[in-house]
PDB file of C-alpha atoms in Angstrom:
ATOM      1  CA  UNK A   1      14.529  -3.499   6.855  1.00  0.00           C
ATOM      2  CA  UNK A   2      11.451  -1.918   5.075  1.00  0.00           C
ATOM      3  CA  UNK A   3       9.442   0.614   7.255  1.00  0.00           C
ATOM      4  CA  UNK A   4       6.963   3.580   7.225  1.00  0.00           C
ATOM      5  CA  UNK A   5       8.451   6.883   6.068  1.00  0.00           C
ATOM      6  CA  UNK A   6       8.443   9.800   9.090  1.00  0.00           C
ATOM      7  CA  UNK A   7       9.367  13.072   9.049  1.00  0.00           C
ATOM      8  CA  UNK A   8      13.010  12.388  10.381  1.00  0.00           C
ATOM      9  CA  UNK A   9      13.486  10.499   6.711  1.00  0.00           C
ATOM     10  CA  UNK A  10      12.992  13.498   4.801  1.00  0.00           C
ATOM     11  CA  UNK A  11      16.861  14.831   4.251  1.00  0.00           C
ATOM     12  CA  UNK A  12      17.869  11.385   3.882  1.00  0.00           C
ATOM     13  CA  UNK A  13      14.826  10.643   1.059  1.00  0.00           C
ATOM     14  CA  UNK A  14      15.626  14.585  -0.760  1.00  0.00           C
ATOM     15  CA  UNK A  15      19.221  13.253  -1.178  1.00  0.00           C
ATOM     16  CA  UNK A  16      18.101   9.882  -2.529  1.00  0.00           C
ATOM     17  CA  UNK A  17      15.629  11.548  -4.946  1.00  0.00           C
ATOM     18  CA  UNK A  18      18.819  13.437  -6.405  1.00  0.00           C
ATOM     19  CA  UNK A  19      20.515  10.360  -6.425  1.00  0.00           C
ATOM     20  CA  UNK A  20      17.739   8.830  -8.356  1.00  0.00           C
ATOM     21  CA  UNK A  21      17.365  12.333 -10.965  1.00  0.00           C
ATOM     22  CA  UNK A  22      21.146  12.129 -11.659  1.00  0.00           C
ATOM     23  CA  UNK A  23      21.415   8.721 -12.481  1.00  0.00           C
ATOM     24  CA  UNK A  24      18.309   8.947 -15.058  1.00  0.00           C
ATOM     25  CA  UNK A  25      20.136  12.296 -16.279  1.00  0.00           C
ATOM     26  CA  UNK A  26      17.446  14.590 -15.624  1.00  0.00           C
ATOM     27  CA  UNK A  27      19.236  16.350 -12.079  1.00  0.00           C
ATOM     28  CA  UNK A  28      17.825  19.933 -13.405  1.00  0.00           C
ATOM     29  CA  UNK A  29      14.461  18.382 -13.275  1.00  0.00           C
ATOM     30  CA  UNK A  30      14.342  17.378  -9.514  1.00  0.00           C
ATOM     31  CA  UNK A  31      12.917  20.697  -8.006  1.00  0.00           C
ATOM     32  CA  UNK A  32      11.265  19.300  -4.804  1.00  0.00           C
ATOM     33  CA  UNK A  33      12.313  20.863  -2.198  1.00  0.00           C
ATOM     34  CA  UNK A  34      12.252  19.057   1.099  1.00  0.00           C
ATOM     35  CA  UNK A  35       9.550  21.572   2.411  1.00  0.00           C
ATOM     36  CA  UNK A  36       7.318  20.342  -0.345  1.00  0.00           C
ATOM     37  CA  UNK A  37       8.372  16.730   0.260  1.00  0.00           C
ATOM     38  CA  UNK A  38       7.373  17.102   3.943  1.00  0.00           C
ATOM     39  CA  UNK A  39       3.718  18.777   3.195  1.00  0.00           C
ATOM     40  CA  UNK A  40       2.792  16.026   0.497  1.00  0.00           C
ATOM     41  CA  UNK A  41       3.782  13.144   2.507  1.00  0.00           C
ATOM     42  CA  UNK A  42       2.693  14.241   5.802  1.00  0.00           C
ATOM     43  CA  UNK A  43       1.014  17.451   5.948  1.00  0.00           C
ATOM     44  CA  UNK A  44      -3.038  17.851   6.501  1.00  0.00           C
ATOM     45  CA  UNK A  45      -4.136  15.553   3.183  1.00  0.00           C
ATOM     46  CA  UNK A  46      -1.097  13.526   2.142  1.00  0.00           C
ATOM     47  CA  UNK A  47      -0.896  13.233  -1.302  1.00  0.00           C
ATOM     48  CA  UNK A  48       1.702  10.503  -1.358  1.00  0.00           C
ATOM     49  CA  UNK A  49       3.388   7.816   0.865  1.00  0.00           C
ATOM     50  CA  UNK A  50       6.932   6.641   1.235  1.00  0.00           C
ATOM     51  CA  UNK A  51       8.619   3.693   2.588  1.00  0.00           C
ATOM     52  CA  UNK A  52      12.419   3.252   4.057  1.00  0.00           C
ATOM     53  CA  UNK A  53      14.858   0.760   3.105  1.00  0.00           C
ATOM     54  CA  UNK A  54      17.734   0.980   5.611  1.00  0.00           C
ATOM     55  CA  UNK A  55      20.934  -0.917   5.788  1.00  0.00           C
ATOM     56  CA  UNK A  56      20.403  -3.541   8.334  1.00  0.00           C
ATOM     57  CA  UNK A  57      23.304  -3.443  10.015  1.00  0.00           C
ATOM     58  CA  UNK A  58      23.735   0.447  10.130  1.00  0.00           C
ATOM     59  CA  UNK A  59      20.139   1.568   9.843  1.00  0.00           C
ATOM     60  CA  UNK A  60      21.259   3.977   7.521  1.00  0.00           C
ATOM     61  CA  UNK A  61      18.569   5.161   4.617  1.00  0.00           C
ATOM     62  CA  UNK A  62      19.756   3.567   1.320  1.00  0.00           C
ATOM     63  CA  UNK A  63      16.165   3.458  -0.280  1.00  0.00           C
ATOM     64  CA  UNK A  64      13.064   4.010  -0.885  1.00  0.00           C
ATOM     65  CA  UNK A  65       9.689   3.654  -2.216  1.00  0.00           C
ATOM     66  CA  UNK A  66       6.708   7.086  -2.824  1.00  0.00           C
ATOM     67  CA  UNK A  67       3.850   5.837  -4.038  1.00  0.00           C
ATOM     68  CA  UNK A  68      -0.218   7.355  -4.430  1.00  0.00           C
ATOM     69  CA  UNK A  69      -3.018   5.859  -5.084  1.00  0.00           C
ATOM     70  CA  UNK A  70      -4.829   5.507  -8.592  1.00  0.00           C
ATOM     71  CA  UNK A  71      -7.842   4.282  -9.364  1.00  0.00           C
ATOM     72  CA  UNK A  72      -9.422   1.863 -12.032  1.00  0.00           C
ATOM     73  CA  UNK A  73     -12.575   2.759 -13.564  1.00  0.00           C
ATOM     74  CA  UNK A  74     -12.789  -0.872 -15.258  1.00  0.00           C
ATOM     75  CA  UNK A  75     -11.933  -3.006 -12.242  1.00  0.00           C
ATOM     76  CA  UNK A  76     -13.815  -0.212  -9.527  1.00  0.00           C
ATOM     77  CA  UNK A  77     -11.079  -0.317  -6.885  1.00  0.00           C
ATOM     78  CA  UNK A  78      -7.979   1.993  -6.184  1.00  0.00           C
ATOM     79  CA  UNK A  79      -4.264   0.841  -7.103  1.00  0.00           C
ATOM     80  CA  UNK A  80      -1.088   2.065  -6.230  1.00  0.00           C
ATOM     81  CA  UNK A  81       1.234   4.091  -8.303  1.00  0.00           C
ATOM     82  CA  UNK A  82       4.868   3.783  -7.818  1.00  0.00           C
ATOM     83  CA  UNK A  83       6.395   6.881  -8.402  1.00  0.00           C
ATOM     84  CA  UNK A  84       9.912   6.500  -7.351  1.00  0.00           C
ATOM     85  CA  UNK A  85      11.663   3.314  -6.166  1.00  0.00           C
ATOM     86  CA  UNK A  86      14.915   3.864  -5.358  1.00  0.00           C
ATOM     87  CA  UNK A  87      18.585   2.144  -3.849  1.00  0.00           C
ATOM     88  CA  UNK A  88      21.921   3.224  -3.839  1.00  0.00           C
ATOM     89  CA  UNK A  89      24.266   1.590  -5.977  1.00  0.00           C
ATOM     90  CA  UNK A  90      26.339   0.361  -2.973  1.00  0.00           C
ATOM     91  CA  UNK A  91      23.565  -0.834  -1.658  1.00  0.00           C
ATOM     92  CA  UNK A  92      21.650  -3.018  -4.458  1.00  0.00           C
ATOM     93  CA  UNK A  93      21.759  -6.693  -4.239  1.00  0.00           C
ATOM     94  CA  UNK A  94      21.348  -6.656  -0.951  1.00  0.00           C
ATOM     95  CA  UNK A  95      17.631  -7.564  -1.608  1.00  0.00           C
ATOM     96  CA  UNK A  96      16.411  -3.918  -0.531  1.00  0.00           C
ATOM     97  CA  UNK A  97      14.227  -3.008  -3.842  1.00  0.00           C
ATOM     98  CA  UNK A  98      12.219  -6.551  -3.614  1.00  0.00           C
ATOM     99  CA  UNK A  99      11.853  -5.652  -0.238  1.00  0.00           C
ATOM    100  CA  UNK A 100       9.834  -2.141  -1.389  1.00  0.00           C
ATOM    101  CA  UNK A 101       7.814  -3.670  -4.123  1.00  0.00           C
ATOM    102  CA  UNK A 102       6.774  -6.972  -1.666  1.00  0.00           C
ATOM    103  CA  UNK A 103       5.901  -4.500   1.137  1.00  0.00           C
ATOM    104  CA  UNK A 104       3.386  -2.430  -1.575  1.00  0.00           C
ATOM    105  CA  UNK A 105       2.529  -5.456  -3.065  1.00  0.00           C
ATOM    106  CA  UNK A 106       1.045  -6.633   0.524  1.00  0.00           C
ATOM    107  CA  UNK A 107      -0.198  -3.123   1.194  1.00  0.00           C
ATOM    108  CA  UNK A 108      -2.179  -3.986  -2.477  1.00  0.00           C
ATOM    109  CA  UNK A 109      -3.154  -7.504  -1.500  1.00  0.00           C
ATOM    110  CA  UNK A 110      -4.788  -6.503   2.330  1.00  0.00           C
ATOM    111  CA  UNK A 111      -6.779  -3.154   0.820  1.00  0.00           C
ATOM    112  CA  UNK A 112      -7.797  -4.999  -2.070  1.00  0.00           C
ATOM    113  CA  UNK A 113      -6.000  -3.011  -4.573  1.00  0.00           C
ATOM    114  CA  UNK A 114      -5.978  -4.618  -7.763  1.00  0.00           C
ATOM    115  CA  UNK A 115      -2.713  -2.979  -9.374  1.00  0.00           C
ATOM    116  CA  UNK A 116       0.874  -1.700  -8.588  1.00  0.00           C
ATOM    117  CA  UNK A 117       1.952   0.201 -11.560  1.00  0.00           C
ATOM    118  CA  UNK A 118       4.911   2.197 -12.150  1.00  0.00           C
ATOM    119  CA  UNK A 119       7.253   3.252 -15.450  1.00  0.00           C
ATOM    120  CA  UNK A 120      10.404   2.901 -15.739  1.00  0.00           C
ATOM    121  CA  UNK A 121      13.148   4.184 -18.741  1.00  0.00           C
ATOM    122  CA  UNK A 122      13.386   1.938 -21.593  1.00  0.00           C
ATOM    123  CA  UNK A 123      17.158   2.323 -21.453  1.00  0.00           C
ATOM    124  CA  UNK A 124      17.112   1.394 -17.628  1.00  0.00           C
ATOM    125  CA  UNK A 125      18.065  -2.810 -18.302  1.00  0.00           C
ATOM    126  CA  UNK A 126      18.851  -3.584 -14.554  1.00  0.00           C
ATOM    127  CA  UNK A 127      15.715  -1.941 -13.649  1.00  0.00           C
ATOM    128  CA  UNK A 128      13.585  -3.865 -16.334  1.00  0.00           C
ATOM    129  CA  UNK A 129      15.309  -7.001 -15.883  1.00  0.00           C
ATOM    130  CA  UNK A 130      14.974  -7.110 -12.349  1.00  0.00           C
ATOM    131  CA  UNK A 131      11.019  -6.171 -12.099  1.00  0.00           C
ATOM    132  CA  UNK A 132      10.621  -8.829 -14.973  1.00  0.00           C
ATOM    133  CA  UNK A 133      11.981 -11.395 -12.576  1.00  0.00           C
ATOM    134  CA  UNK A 134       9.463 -10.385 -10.570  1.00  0.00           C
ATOM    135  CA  UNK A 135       6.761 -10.958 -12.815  1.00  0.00           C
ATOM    136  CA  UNK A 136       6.232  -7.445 -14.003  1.00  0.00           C
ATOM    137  CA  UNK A 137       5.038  -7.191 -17.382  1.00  0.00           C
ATOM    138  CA  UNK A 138       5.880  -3.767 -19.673  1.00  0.00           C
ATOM    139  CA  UNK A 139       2.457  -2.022 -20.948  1.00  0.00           C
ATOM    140  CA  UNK A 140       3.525  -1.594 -24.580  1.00  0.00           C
ATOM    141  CA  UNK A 141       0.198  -1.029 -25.857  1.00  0.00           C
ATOM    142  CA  UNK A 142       0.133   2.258 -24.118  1.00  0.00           C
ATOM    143  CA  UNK A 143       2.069   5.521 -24.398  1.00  0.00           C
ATOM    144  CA  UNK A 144       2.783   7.847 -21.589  1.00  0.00           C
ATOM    145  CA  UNK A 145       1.906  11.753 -22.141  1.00  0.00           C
ATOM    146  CA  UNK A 146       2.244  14.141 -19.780  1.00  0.00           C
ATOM    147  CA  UNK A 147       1.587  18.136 -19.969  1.00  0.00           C
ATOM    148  CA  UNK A 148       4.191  20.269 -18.015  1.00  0.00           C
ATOM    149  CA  UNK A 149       5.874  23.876 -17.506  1.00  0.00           C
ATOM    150  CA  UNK A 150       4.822  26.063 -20.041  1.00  0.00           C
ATOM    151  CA  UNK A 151       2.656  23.848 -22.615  1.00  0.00           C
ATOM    152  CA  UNK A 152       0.352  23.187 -19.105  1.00  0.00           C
ATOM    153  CA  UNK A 153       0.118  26.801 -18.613  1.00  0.00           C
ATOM    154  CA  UNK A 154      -1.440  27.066 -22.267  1.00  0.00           C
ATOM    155  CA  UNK A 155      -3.537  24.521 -21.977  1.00  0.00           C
ATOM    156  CA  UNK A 156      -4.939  26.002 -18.596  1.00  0.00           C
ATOM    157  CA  UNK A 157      -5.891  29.245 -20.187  1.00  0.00           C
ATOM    158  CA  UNK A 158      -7.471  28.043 -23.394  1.00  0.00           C
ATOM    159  CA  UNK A 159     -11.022  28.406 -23.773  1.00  0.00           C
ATOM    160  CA  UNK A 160     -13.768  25.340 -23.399  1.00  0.00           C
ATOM    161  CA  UNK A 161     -17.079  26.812 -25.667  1.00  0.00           C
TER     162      UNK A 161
END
């Protein structure tokens, strides 16, 4: 079963982001707290979503979806972003990350979203071979950057004349 994210799901979601950090081998990196997970998903301006994937027979959380919204300059409508999609080992092949990806893909389709991106590792072959069966295509022509910890402070404090 696919639902909503509430407030209730954050513990379960903090533990699955772990999860998630550990098995790309970047734990150190998680540093949400759930505090911060709670305020971005559903404080005053929510600057993310989530969505559940529970075990159907125990209704216990064993994945999940957060996703934002982008936008296209070329095509003049928003997208989503998938940030994080997520399900436990124990519980894959159970159809639970097709069942996050079909619920954004509708959430696309009825806004009139254009897009639902998201990157993945290049070393991650389940992941890739399972969102090409999909129909997922990789983006080779572009290249990720990203500005973080201390090269974003310098950049932050340099001057613009």
């Amino acid at each position: 079963m696919i639902r909503t994210a509430t407030p209730a799901d954050i513990p379960a979601v903090h533990t699955l982001i772990r999860e998630l950090a550990a098995y790309e081998k970047a734990l150190e990196e998680a540093r949400a707290t759930e505090e911060q997970l709670t305020e971005a998903l559903f404080g005053e301006r929510p600057a993310a979503y989530a969505h559940i994937a529970t075990d159907d027979t125990t209704g216990e959380v064993v994945g999940y979806a957060i996703w934002f919204l982008n936008f296209s300059t070329w095509r003049g409508v928003h997208g989503i972003y998938l940030e994080d999609l997520y399900v436990r080992p124990t519980a894959r092949g159970a159809g639970h990350g097709k069942a996050l990806l079909t619920e954004l893909a509708r959430i696309c389709v009825a806004r009139g979203y254009q897009r639902l991106e998201w990157s993945v590792l290049d070393w991650n072959t389940p992941a890739i071979t399972f969102y090409e069966s999909l129909g997922a295509r990789p983006q080779d022509e572009w290249t990720v950057y990203r500005l973080t910890d201390e090269a974003l402070v310098k950049v932050s404090r340099m001057t613009t004349h």
